[in-house]
Short mmCIF file of N, CA and C and ligand atoms in Angstrom, two decimals:
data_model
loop_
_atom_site.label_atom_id
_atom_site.label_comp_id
_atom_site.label_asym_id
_atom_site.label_seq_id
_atom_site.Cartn_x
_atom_site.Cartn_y
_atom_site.Cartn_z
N UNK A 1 -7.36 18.65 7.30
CA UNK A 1 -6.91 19.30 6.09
C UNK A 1 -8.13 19.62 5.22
N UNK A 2 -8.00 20.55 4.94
CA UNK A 2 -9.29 21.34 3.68
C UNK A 2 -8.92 20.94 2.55
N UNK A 3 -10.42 20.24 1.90
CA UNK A 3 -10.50 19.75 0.46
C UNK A 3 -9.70 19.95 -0.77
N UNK A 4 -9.54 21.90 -0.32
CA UNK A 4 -8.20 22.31 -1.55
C UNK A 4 -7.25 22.42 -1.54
N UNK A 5 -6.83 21.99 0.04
CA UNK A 5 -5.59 22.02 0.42
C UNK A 5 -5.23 20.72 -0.12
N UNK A 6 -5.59 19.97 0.31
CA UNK A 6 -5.60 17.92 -0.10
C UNK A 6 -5.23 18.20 -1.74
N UNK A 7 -6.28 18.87 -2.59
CA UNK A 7 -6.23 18.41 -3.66
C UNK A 7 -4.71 19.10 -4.44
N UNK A 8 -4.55 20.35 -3.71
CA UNK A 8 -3.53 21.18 -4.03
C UNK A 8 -2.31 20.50 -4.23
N UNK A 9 -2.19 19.65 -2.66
CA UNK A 9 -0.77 18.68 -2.28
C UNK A 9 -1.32 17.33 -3.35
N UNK A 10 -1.98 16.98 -3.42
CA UNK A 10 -2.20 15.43 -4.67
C UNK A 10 -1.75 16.06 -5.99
N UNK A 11 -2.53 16.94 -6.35
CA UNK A 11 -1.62 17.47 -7.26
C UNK A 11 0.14 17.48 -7.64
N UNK A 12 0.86 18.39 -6.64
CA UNK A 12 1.74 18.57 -6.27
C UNK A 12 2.67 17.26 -6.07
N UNK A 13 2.11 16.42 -5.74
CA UNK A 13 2.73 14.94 -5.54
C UNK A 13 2.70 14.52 -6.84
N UNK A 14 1.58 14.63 -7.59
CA UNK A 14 1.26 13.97 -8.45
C UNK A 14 2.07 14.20 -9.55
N UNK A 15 2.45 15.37 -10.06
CA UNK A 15 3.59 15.94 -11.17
C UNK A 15 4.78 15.54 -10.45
N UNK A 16 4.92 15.90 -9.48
CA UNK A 16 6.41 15.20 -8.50
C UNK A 16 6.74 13.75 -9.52
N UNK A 17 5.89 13.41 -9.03
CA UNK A 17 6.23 11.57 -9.55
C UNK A 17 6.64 11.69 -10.79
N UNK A 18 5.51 12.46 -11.45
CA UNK A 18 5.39 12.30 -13.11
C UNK A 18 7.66 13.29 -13.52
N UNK A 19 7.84 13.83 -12.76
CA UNK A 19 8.86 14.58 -13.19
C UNK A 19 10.06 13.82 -13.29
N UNK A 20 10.15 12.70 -11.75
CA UNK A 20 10.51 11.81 -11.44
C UNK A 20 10.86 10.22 -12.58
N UNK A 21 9.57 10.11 -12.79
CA UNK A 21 9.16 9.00 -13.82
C UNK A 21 9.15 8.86 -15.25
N UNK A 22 8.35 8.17 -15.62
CA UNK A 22 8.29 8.24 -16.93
C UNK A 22 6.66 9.06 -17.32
N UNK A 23 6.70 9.22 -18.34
CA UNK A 23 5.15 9.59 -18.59
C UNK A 23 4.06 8.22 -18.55
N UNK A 24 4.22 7.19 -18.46
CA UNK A 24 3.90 6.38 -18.54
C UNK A 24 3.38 6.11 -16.99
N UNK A 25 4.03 7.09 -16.21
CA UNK A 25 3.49 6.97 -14.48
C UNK A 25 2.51 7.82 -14.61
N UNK A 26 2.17 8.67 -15.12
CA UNK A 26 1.56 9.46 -14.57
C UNK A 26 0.11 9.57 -14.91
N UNK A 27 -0.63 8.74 -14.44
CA UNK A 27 -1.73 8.32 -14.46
C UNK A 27 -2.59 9.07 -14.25
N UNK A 28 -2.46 10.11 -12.83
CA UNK A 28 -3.46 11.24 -12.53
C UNK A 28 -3.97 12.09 -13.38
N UNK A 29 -3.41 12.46 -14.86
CA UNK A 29 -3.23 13.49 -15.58
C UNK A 29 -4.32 12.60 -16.61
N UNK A 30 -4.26 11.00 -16.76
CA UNK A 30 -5.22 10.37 -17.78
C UNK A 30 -6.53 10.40 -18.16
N UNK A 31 -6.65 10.61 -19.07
CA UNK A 31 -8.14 10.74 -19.47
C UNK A 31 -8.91 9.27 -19.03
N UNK A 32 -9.94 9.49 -18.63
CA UNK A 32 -11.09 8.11 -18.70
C UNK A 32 -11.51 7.64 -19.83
N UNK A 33 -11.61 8.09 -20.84
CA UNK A 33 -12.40 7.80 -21.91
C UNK A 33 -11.60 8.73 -22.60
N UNK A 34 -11.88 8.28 -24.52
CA UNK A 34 -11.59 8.92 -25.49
C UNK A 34 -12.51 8.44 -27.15
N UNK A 35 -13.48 9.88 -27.38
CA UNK A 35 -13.82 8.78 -28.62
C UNK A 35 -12.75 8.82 -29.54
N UNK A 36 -12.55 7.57 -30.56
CA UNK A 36 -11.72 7.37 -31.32
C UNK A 36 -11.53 7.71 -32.85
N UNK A 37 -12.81 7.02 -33.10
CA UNK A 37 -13.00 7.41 -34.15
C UNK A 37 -14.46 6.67 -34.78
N UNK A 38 -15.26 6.59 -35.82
CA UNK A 38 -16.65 6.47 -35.87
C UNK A 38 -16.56 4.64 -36.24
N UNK A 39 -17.48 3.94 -36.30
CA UNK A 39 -16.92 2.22 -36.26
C UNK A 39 -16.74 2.44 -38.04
N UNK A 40 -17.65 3.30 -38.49
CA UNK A 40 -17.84 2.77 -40.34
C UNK A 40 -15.70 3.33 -40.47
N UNK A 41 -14.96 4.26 -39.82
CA UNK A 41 -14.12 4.35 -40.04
C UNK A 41 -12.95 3.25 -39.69
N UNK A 42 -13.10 2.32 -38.74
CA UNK A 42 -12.33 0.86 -38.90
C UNK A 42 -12.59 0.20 -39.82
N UNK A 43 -13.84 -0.16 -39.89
CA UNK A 43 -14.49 -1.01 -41.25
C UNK A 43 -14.04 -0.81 -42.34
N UNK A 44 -13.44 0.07 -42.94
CA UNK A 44 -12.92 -0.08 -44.35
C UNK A 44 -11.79 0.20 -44.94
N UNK A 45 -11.23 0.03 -43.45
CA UNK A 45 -9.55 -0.27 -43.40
C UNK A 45 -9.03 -1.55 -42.54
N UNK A 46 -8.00 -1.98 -43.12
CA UNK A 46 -7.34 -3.40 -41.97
C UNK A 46 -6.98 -2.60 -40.46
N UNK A 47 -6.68 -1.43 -40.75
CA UNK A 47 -6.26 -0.70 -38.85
C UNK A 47 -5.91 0.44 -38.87
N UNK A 48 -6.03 0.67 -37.48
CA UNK A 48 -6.03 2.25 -37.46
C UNK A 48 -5.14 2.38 -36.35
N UNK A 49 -4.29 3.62 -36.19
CA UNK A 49 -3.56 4.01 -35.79
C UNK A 49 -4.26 5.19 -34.63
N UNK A 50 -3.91 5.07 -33.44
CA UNK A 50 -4.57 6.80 -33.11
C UNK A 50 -3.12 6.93 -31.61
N UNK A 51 -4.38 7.88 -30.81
CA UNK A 51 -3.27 8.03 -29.75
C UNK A 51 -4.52 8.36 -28.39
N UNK A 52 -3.83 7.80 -27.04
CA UNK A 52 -4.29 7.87 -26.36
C UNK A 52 -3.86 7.83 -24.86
N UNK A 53 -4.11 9.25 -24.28
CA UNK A 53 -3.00 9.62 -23.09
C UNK A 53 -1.72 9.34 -23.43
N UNK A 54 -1.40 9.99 -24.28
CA UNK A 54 0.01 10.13 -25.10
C UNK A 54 0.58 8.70 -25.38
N UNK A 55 -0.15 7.76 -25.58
CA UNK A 55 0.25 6.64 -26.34
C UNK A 55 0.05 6.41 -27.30
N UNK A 56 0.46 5.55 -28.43
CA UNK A 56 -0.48 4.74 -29.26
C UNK A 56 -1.75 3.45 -29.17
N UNK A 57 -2.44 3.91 -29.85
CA UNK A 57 -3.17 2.18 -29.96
C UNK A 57 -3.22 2.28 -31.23
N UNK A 58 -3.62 0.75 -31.31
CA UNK A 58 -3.84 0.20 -32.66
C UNK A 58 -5.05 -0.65 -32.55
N UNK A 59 -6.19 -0.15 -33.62
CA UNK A 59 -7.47 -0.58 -33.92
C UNK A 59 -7.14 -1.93 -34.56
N UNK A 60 -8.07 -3.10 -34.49
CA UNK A 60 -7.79 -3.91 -35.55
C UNK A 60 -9.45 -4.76 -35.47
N UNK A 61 -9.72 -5.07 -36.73
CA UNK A 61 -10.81 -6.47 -36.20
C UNK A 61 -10.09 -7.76 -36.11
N UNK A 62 -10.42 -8.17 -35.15
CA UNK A 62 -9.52 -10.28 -34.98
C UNK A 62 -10.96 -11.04 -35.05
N UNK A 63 -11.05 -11.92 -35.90
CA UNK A 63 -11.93 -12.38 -35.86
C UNK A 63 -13.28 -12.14 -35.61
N UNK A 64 -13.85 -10.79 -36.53
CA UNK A 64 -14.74 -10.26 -36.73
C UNK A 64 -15.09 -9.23 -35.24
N UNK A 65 -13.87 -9.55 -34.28
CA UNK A 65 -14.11 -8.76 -33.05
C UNK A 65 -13.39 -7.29 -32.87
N UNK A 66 -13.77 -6.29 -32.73
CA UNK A 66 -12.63 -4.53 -32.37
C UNK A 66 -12.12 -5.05 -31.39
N UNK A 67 -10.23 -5.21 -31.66
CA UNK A 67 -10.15 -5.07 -30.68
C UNK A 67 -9.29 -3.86 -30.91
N UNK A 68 -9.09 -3.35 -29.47
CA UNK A 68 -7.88 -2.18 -29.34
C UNK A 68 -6.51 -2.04 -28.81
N UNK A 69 -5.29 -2.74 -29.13
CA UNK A 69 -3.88 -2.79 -28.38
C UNK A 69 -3.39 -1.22 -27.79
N UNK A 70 -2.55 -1.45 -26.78
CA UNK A 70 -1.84 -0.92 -26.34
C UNK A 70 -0.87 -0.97 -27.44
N UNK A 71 0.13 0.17 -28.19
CA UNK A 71 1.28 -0.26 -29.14
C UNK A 71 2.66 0.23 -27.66
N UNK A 72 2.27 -0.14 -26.96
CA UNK A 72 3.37 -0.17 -25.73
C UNK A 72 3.68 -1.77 -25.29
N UNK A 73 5.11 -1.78 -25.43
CA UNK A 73 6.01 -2.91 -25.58
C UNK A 73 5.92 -3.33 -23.61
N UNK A 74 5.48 -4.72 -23.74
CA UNK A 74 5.39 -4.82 -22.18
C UNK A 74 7.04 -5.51 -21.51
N UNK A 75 7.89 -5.03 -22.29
CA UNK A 75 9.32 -5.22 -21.92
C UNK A 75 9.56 -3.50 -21.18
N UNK A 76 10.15 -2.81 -22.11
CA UNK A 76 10.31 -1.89 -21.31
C UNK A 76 10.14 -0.73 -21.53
N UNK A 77 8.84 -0.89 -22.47
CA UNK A 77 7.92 0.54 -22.74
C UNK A 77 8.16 1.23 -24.18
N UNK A 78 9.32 0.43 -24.76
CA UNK A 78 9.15 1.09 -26.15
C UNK A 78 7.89 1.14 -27.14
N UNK A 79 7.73 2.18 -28.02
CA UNK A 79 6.30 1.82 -29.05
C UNK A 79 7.11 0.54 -29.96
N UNK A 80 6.56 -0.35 -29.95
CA UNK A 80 6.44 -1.48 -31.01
C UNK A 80 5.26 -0.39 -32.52
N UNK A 81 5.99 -1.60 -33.46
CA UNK A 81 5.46 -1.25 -34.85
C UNK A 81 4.44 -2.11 -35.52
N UNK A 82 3.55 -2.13 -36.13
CA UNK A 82 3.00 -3.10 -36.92
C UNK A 82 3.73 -3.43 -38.29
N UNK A 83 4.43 -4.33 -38.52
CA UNK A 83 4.96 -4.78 -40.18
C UNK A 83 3.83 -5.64 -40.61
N UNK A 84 3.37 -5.30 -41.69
CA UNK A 84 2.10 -5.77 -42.53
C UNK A 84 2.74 -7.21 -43.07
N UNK A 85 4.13 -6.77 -43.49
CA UNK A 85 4.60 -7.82 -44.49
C UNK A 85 4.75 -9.36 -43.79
N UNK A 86 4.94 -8.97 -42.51
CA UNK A 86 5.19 -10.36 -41.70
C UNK A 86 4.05 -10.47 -40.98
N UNK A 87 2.96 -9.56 -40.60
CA UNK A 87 2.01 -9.03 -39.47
C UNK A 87 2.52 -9.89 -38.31
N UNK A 88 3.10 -8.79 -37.74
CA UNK A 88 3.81 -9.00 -36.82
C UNK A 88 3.91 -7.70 -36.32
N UNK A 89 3.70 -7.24 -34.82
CA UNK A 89 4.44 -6.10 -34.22
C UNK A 89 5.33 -6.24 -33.61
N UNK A 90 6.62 -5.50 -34.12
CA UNK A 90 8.20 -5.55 -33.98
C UNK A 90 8.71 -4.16 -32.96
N UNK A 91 9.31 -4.51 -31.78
CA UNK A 91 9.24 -3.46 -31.12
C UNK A 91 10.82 -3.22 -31.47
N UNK A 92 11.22 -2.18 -31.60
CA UNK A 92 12.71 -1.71 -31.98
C UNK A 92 13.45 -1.61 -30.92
N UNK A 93 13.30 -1.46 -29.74
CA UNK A 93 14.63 -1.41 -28.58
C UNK A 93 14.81 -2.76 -28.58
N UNK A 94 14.45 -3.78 -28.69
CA UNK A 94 15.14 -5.48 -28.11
C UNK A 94 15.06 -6.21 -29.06
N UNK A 95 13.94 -5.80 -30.01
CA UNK A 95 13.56 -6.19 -30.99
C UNK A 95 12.13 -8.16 -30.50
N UNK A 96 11.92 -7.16 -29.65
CA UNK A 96 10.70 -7.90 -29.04
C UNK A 96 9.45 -8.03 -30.08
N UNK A 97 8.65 -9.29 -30.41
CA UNK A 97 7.79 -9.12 -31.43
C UNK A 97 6.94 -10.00 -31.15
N UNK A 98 5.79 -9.65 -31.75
CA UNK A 98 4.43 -10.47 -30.73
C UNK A 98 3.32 -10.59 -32.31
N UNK A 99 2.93 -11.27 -32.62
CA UNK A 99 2.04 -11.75 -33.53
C UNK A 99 0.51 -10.88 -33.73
N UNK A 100 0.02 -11.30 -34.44
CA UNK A 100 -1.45 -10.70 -34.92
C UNK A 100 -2.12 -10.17 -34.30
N UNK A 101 -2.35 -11.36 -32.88
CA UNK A 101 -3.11 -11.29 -31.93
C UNK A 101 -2.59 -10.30 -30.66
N UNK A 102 -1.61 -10.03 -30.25
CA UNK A 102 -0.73 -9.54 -29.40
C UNK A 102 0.33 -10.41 -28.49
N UNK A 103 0.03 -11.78 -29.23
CA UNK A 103 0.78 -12.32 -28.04
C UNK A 103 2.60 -12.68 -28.39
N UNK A 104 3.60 -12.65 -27.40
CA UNK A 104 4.64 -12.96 -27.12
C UNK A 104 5.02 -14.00 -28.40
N UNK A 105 5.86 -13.71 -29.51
CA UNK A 105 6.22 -15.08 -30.43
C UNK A 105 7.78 -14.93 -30.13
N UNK A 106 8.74 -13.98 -29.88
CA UNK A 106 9.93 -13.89 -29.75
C UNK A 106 10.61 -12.58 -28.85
N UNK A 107 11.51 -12.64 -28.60
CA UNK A 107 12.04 -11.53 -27.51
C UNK A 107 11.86 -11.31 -26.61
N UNK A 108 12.35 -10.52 -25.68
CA UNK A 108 11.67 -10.57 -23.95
C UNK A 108 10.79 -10.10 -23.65
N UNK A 109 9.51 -9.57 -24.17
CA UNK A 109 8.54 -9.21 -23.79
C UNK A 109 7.98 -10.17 -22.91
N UNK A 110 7.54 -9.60 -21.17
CA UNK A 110 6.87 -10.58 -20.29
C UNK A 110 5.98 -10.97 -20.73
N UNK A 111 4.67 -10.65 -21.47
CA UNK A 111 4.27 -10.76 -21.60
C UNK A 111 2.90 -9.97 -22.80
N UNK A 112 1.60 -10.47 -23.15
CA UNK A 112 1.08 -9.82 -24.48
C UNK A 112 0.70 -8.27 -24.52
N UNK A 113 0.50 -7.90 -25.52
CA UNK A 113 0.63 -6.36 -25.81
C UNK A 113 -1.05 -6.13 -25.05
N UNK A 114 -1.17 -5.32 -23.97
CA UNK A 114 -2.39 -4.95 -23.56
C UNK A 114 -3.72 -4.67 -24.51
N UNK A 115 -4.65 -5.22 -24.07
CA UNK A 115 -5.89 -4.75 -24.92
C UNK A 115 -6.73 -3.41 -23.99
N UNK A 116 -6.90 -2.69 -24.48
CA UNK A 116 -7.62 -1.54 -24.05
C UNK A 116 -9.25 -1.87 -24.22
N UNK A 117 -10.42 -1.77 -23.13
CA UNK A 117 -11.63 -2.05 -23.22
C UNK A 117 -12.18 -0.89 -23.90
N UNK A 118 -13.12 -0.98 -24.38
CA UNK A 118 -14.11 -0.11 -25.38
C UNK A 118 -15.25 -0.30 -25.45
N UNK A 119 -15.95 0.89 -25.59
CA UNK A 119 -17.87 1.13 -25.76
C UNK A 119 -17.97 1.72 -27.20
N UNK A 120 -19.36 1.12 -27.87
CA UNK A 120 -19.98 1.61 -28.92
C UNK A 120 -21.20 2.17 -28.44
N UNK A 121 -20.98 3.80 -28.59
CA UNK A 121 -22.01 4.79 -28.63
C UNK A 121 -22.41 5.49 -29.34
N UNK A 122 -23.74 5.30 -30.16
CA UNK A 122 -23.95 6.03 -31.27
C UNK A 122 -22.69 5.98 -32.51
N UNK A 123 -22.67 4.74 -32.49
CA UNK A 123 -21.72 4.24 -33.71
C UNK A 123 -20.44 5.02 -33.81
N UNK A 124 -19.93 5.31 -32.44
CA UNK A 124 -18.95 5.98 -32.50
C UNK A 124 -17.85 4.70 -31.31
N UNK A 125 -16.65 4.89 -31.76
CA UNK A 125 -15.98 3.92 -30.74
C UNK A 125 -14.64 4.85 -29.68
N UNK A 126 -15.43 4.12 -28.35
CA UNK A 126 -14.86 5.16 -27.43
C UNK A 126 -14.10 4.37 -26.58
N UNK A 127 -12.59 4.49 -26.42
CA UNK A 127 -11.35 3.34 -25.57
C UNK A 127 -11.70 4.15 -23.95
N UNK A 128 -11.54 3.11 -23.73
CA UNK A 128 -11.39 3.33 -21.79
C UNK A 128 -10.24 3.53 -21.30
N UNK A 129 -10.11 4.30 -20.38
CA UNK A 129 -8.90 3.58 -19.89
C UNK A 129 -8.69 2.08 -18.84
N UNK A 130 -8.64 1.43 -19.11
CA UNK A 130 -8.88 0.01 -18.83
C UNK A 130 -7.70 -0.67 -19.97
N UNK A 131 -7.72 -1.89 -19.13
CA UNK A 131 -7.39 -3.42 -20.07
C UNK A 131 -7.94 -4.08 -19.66
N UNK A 132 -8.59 -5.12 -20.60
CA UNK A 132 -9.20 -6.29 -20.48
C UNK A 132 -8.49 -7.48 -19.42
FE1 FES B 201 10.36 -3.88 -26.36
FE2 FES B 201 12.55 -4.37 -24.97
S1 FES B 201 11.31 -2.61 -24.94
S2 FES B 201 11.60 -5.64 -26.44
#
């Protein structure tokens, strides 16, 4: 099979699935990288909101560390919310809710809200696609 033939049919498979699935399958279409936003712009807010391969994340410092969540509920894919008032992220389909840090405090979530890995380049902060 010829190179563009291969890539033609991966393709072709590849939206298949995604049509099939959720967007959340469809991985082929994902970016590797994304810059986010500049670091002095976390710094002088408690968090940031952005989006990435049509998700959310959520910026935060934990203990003087960036980290970056997934705001995807590891129950069954709903966006969870951040409530300031309780800091707590409260996911609205089960009402699954996981603490500061990301981890599991109530509801069926299997388990903690993914951390997304990240590079500082030229004081700019750029998410991977990765989890830690
Ligand atoms: Fe989040 Fe069910 S999808 S608790």
């Amino acid at each position: 099979m010829k190179r563009s033939e291969f890539l033609k049919k991966s393709l072709a498979a590849g939206a298949g699935a995604c049509m099939l699935g959720s967007v959340e399958s469809c991985s082929i279409f994902d970016d590797p990288e994304m810059k986010v936003c500049a670091v002095a712009d976390i710094e002088a807010v408690p968090f940031l909101v952005s989006r990435f391969n049509r998700k959310q994340i959520f910026l935060t410092y934990l203990d003087g560390e960036l980290t970056i969540f997934s705001l995807i509920c590891r129950h069954k894919k709903c966006t969870v919310e951040w409530e300031e008032r309780d800091e707590e992220f409260v996911c609205p389909c089960h009402d699954g809710r996981y603490d500061r840090t990301g981890q599991v405090i109530d509801g069926p979530p299997p388990g903690p809200l993914h951390r997304y890995r990240y590079e500082i380049r030229n004081d700019e902060i750029w998410v991977l696609n990765e989890f830690l």
